[in-house]
Short mmCIF file of C-alpha atoms in Angstrom, two decimals:
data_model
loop_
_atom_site.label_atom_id
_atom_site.label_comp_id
_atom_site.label_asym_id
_atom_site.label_seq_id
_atom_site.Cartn_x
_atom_site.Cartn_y
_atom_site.Cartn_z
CA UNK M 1 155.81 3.89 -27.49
CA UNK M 2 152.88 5.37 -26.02
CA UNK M 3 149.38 4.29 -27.73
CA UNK M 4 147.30 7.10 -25.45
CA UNK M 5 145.84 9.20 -28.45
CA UNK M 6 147.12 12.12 -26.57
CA UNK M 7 150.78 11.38 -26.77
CA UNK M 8 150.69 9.38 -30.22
CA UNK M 9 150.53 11.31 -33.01
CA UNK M 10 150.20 7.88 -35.50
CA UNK M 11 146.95 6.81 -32.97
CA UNK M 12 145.35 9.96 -33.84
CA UNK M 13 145.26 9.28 -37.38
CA UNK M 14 143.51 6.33 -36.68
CA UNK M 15 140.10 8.41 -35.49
CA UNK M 16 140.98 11.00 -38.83
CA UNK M 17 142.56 13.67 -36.45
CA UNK M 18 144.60 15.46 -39.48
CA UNK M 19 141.47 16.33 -41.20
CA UNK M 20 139.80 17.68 -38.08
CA UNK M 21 142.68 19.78 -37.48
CA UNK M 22 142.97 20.81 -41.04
CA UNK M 23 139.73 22.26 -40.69
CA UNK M 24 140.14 23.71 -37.39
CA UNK M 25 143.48 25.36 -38.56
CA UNK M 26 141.62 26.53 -41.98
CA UNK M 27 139.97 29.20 -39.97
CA UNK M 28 143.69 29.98 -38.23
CA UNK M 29 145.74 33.38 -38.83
CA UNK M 30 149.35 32.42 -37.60
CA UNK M 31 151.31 29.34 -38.58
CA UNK M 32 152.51 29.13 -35.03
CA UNK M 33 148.26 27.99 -34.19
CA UNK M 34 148.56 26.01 -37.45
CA UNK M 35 151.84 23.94 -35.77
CA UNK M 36 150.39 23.99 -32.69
CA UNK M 37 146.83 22.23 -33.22
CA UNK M 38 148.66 19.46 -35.38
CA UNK M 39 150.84 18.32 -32.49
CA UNK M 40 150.28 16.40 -29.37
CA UNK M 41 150.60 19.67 -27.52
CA UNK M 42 147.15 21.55 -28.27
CA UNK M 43 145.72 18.75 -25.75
CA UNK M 44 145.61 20.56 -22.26
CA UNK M 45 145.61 19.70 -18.91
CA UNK M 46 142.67 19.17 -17.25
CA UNK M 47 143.40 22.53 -14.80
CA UNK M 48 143.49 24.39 -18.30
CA UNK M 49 140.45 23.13 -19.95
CA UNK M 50 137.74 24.83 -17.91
CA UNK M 51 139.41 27.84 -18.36
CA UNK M 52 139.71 27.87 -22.08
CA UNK M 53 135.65 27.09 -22.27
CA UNK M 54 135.64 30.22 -20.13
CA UNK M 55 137.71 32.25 -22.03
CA UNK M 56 135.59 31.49 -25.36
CA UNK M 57 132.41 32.19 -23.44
CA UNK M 58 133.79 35.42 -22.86
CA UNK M 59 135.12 36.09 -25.95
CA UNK M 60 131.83 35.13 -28.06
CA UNK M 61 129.29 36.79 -25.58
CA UNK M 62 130.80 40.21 -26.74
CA UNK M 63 130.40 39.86 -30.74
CA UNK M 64 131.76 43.13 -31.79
CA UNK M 65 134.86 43.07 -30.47
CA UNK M 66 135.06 39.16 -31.15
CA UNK M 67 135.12 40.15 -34.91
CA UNK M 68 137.48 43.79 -34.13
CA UNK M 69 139.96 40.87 -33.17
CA UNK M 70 139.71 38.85 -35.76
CA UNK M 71 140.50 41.57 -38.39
CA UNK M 72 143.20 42.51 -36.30
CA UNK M 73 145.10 39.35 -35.80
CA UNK M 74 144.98 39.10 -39.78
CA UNK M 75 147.14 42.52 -39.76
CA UNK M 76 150.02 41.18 -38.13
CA UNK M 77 149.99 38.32 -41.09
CA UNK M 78 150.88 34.70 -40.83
CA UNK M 79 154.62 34.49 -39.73
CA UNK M 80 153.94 36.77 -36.52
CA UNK M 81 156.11 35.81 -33.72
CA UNK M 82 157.51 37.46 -30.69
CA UNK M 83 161.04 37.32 -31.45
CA UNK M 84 160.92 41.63 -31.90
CA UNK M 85 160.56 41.40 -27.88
CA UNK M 86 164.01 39.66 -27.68
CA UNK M 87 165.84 41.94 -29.98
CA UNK M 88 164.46 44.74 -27.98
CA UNK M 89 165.88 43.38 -24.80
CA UNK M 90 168.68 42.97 -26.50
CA UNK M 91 168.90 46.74 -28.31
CA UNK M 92 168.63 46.05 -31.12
CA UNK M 93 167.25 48.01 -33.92
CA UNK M 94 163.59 46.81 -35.03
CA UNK M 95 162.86 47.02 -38.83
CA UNK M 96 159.63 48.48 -40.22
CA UNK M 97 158.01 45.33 -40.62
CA UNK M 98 158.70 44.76 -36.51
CA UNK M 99 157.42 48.41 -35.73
CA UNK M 100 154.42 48.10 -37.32
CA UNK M 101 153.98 44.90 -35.61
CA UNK M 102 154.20 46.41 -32.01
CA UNK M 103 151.77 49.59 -33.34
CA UNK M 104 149.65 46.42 -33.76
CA UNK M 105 149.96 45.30 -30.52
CA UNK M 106 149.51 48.76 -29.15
CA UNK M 107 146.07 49.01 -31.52
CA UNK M 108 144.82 45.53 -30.02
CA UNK M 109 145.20 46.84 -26.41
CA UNK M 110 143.16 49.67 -27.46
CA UNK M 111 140.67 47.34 -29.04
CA UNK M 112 140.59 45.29 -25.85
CA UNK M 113 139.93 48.49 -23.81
CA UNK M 114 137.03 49.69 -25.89
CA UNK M 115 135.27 46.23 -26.97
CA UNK M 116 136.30 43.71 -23.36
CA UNK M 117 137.67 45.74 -20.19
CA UNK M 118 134.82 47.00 -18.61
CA UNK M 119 133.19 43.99 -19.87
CA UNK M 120 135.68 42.26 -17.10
CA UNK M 121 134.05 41.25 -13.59
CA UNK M 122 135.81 39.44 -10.74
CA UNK M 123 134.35 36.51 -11.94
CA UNK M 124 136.60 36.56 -15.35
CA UNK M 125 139.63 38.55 -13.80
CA UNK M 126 141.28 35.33 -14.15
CA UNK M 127 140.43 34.65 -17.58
CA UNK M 128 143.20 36.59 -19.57
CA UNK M 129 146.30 37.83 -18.27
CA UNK M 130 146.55 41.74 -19.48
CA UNK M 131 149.26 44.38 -19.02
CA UNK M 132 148.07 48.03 -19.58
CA UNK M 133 149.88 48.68 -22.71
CA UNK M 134 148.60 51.03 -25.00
CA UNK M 135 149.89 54.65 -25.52
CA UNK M 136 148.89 57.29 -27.95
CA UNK M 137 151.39 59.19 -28.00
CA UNK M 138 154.17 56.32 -29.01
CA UNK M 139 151.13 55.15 -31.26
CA UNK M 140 151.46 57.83 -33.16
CA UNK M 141 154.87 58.39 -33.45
CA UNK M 142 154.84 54.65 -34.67
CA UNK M 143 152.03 55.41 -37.03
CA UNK M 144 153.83 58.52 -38.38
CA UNK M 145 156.50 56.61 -39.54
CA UNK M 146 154.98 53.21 -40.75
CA UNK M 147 151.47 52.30 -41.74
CA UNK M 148 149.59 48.92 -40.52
CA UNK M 149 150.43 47.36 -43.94
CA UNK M 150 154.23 47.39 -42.90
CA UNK M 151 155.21 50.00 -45.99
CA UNK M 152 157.00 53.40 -44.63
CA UNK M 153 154.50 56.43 -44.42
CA UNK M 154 156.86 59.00 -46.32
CA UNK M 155 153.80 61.87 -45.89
CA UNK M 156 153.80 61.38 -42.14
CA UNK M 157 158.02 61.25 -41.86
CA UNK M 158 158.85 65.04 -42.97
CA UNK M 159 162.19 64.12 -43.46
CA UNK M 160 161.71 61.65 -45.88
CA UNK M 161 159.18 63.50 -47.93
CA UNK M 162 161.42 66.17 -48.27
CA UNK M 163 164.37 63.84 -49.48
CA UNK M 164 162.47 61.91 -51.94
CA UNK M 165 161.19 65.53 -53.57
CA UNK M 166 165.17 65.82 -54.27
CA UNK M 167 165.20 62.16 -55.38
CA UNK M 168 162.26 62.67 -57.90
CA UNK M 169 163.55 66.52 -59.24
CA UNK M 170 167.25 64.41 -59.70
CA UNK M 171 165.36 61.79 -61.44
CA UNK M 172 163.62 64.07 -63.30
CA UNK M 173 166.31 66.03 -64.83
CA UNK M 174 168.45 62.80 -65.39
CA UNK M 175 165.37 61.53 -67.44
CA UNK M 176 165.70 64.58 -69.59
CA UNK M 177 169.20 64.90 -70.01
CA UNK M 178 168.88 61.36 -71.57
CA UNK M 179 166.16 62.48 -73.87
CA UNK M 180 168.43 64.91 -75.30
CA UNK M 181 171.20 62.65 -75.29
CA UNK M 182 168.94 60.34 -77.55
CA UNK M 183 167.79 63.08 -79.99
CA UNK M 184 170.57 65.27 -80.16
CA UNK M 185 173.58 63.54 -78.81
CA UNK M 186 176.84 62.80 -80.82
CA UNK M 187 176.87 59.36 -80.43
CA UNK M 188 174.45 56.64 -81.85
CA UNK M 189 172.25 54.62 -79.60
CA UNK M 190 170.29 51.77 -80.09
CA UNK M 191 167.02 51.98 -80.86
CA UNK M 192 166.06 48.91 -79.19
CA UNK M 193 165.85 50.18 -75.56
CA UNK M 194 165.14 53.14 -73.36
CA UNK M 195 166.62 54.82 -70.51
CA UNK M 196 167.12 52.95 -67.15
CA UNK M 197 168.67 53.01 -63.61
CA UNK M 198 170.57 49.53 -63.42
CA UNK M 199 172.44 49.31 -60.43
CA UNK M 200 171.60 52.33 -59.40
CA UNK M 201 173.41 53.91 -62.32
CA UNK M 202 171.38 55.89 -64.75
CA UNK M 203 172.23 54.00 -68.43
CA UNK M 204 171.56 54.28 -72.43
CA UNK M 205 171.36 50.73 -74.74
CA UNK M 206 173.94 51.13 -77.10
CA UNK M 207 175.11 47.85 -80.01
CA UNK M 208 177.70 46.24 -79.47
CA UNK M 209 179.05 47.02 -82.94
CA UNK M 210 178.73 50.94 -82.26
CA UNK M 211 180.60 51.13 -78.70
CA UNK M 212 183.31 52.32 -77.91
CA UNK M 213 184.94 54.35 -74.98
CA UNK M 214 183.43 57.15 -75.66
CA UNK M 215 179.45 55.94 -74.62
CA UNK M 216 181.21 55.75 -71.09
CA UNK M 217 181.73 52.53 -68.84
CA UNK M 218 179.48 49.20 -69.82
CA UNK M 219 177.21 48.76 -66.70
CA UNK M 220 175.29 45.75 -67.71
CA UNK M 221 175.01 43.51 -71.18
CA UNK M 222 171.79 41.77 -72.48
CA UNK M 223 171.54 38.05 -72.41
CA UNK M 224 172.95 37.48 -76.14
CA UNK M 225 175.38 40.24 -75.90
CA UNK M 226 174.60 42.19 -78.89
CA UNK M 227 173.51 45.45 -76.72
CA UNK M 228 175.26 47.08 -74.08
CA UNK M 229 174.26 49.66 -71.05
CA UNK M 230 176.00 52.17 -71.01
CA UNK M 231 176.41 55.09 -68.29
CA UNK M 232 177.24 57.83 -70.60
CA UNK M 233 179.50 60.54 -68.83
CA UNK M 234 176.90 63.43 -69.22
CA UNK M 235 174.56 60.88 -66.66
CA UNK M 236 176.97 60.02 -63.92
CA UNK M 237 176.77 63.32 -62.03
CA UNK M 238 173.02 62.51 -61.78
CA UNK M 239 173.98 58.83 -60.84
CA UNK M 240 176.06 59.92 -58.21
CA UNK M 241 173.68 62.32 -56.65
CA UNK M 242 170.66 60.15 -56.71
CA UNK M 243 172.89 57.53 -54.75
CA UNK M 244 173.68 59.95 -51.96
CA UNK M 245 170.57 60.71 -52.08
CA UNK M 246 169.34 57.00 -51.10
CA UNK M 247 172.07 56.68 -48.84
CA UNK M 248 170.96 59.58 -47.38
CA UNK M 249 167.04 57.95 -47.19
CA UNK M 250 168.30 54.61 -46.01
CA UNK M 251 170.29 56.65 -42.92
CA UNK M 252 167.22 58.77 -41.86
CA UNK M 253 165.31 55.33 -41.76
CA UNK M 254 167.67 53.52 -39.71
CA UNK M 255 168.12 56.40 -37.11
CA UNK M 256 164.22 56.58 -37.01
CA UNK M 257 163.92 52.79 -36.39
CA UNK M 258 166.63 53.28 -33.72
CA UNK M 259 164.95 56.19 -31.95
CA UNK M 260 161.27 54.22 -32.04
CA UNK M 261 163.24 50.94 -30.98
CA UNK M 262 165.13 52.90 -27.95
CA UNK M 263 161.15 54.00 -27.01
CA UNK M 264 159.40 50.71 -27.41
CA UNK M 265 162.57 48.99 -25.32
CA UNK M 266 161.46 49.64 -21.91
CA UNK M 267 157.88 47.85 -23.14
CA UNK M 268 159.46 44.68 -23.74
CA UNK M 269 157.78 42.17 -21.39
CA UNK M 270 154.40 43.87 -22.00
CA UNK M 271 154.94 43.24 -25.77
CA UNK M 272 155.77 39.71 -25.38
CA UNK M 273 152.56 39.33 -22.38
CA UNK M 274 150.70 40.94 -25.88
CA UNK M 275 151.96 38.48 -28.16
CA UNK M 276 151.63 35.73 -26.68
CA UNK M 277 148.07 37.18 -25.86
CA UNK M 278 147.99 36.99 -29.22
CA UNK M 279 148.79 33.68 -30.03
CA UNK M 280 145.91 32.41 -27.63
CA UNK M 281 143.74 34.96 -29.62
CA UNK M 282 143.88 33.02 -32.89
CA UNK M 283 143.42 29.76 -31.19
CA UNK M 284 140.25 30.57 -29.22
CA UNK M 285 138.98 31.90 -32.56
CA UNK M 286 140.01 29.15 -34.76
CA UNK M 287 138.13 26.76 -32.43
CA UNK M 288 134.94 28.46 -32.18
CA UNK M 289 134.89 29.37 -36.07
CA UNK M 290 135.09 26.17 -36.48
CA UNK M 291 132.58 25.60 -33.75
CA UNK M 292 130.32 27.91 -35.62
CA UNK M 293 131.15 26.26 -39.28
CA UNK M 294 130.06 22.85 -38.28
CA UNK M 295 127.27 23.57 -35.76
CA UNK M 296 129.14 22.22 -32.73
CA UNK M 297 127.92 22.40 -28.71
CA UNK M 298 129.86 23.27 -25.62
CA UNK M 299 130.46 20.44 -23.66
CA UNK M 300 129.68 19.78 -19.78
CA UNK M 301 132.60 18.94 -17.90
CA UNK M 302 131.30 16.03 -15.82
CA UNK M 303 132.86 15.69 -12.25
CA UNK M 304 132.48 11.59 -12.49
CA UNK M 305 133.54 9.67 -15.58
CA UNK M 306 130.83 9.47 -17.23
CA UNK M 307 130.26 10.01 -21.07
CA UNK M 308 126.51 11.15 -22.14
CA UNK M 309 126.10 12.56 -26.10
CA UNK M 310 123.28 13.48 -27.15
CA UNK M 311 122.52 13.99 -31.40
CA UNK M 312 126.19 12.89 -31.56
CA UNK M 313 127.46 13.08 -35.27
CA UNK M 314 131.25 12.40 -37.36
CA UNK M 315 132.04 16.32 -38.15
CA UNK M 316 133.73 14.87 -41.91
CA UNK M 317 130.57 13.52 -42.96
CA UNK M 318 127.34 14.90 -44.60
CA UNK M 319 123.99 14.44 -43.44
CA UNK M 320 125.34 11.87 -41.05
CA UNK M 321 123.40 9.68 -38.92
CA UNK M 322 122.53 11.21 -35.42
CA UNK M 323 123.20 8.81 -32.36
CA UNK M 324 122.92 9.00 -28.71
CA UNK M 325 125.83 7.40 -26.07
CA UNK M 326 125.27 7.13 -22.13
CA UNK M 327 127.99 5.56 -20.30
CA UNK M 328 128.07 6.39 -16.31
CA UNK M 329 129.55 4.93 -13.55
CA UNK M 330 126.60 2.31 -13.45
CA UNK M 331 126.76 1.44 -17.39
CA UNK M 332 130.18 2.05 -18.32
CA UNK M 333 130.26 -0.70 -21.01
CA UNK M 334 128.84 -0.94 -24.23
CA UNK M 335 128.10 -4.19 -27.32
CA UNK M 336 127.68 -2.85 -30.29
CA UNK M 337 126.64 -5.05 -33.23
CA UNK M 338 125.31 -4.55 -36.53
CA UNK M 339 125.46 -5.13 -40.45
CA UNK M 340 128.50 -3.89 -42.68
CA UNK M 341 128.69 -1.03 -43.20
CA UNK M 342 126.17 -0.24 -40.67
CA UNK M 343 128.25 2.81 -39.02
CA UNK M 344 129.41 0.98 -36.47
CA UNK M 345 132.96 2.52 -36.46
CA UNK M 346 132.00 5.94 -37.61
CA UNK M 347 130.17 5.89 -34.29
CA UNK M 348 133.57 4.84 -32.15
CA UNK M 349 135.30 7.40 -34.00
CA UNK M 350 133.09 9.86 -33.32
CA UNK M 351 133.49 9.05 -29.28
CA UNK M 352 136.95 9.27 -29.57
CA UNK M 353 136.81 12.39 -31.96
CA UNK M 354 134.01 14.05 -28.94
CA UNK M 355 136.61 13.37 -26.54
CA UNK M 356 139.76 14.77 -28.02
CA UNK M 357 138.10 17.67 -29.10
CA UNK M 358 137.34 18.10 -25.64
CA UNK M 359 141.08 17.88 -24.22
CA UNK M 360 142.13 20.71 -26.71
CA UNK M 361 139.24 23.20 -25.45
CA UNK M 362 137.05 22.59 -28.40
CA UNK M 363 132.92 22.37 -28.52
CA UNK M 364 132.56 18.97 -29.63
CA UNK M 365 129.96 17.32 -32.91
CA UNK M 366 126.90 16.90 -30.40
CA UNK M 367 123.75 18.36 -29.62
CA UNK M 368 124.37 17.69 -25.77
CA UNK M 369 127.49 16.41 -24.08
CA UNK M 370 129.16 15.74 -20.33
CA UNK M 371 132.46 14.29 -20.65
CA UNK M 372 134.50 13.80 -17.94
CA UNK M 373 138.45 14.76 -18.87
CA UNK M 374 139.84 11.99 -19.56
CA UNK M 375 143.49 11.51 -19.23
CA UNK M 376 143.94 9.44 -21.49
CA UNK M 377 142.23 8.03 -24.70
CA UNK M 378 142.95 4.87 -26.30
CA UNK M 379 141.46 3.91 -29.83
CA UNK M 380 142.63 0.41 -31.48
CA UNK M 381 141.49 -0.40 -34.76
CA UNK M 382 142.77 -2.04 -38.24
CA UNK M 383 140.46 -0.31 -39.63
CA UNK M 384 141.04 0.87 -43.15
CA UNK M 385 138.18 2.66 -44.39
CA UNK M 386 138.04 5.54 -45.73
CA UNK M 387 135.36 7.84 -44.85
CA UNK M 388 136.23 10.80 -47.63
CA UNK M 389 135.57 7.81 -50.38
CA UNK M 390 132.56 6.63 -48.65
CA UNK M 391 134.16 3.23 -47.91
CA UNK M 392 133.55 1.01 -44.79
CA UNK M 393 136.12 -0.98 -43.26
CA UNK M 394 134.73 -4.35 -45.05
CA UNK M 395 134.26 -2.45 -48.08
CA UNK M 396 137.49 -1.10 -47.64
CA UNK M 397 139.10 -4.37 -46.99
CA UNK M 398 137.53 -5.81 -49.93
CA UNK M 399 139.28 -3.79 -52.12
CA UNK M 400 142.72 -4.68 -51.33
CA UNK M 401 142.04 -8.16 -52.99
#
């Protein structure tokens, strides 16, 4: 078993890595970032970490559209994944909740074209990888049929709006039909309930004592039993209309999700490029949120291995103790001595927690740093305190006897 904190998910724990991440992924929009920064994979390659410092330089020097994102990424909600791109490869039909997510997409394109694109020089044509994919005119068929909360737009479908004007007049006349059925019927009903559509059948309470065939078929009973739904036979034309009716609606829906599927189809790979787009999204803005939150600094990627902090500080802990580290190729030791709970391994953590940081793309808990990118990070300790309950690793050890 590895012990390189990179690889070694029990190591980490050792330097409080699942509360860093906790907070970093506290500012996340997608559980698939959430997963992500609490593995072993959010730490990159070295070839990858100067460009995700880039990317967040470019993403923060243009503050408007920085936030436009933000809200946007919170549209698509939490369980957002790409998996619509496969179905559409595959033909199938999308549901509403998948349509709305590529209107989304299409939205976020336009957001990037207004807020980032001519914002884009050589110098950062390598920093995102974009397809043009944004169209108004399948934007707005999209739109027409679904909003950006996922819920079907009846106004926009025609269609539909007509149909449900049917479904409501049906409903309607059923509702009165029962009224008179109430006041003026032959038969007693119980005064207990009121009308209602249970399984889509239109029904009257009626005792248990009272019924007979005549109140028409028993639909549902009540949990003791002593009332019955009915469907009386004066309802059940209206019952069998209204459930056309919705059979009808739930037709007209499919065949519009398979007419906006069969357009978004030939799209596919540029609505997967856009999802995964944004995935990154959400983790360049969890990190510098949480960059932001807890007054973090870029660091300097050194070219030797070297390790220089400046105003370093443990990001879990209040008020905490600024100290300064230079290690270079000339002084790449260090002693360090001191009382009990002196800080002594709040300050090693805080190395190692500067350096990992680093390897997932993150501004670190320093007023100044150059790190070189370590490949690997190694942190042994027996340590047991616990810095949440104030307790150092004597204290800590104390306690257990």
């Amino acid at each position: 078993m590895s012990k390189d904190l990179f690889k070694n998910i029990y190591f980490l724990e050792l330097i409080d890595w699942n509360h860093i991440t906790s907070l970093i992924t506290s500012f996340s929009t997608f559980d698939r970032t959430r997963q992500f920064f609490s593995s072993t994979d959010s730490f990159l390659s070295v070839s990858e970490l100067e460009l995700r410092f880039r990317q967040q330089d470019f993403l923060i020097s243009q503050p408007s559209g920085f936030s436009r994102i933000s809200q946007h990424l919170f549209k698509l909600g939490e369980n957002f994944d790409n998996t619509f791109c496969l179905d559409l490869e595959k033909g199938r039909v999308l549901s509403l909740e998948q349509l709305n997510q590529i209107a989304l997409l299409l939205e976020l394109d336009l957001i990037w074209i207004e807020n980032f694109s001519k914002n884009i020089s050589q110098h950062h044509a390598d920093l995102f990888v974009t397809q043009s994919l944004y169209n108004s005119k399948i934007l707005y068929k999209l739109r027409s049929f679904v909003n950006d909360s996922g819920v079907l737009n009846e106004v926009g479908f025609t269609e539909l709006s007509e149909l449900n004007q049917e479904i409501l007049l049906i409903e309607s006349s059923a509702r009165k039909k029962a009224s008179d059925l109430l006041r003026n019927g032959s038969l007693t009903f119980s005064d207990s309930g009121e009308f209602d559509i249970i399984n889509d059948r239109y029904v009257l309470p009626v005792s248990s004592d009272h019924y007979n065939s005549n109140y028409g078929p028993i639909i549902h009973r009540s949990r003791t039993g002593l009332t019955l739904f009915v469907e009386p036979f004066e309802l059940k034309p209206y019952s069998q209309k209204r459930s056309e009716l919705l059979a009808k609606k739930e037709w007209l829906i499919f065949k519009k999700c398979k007419e906006l599927s069969e357009i978004c189809s030939p799209f596919s790979q540029a609505l997967l490029q856009w999802s995964d787009l944004c995935l990154l999204f959400d983790k360049l803005l969890s990190l510098q949120m949480w960059a932001k939150s807890f007054e973090l600094s870029r660091p300097v990627l050194g070219g030797e291995k070297e390790v220089i902090l400046n105003g370093l500080f443990h990001p879990l802990i209040n008020d905490c103790v600024r100290n300064n580290l230079d290690l270079t190729s000339s002084h790449q030791g260090l002693i360090l001595s001191g009382p009990n709970t002196g800080g002594k391994t709040v300050f090693l953590k805080s190395v190692a927690i500067c350096v990992a940081l680093m390897r997932i793309g993150s501004w670190v808990p320093a007023h100044f740093a150059k790190l070189y990118p370590y490949e690997q990070l190694f942190f042994f300790s027996h340590d047991l305190q616990d810095i949440n309950q104030g307790l150092s690793s004597f204290s800590s050890e104390v306690s257990n006897y």
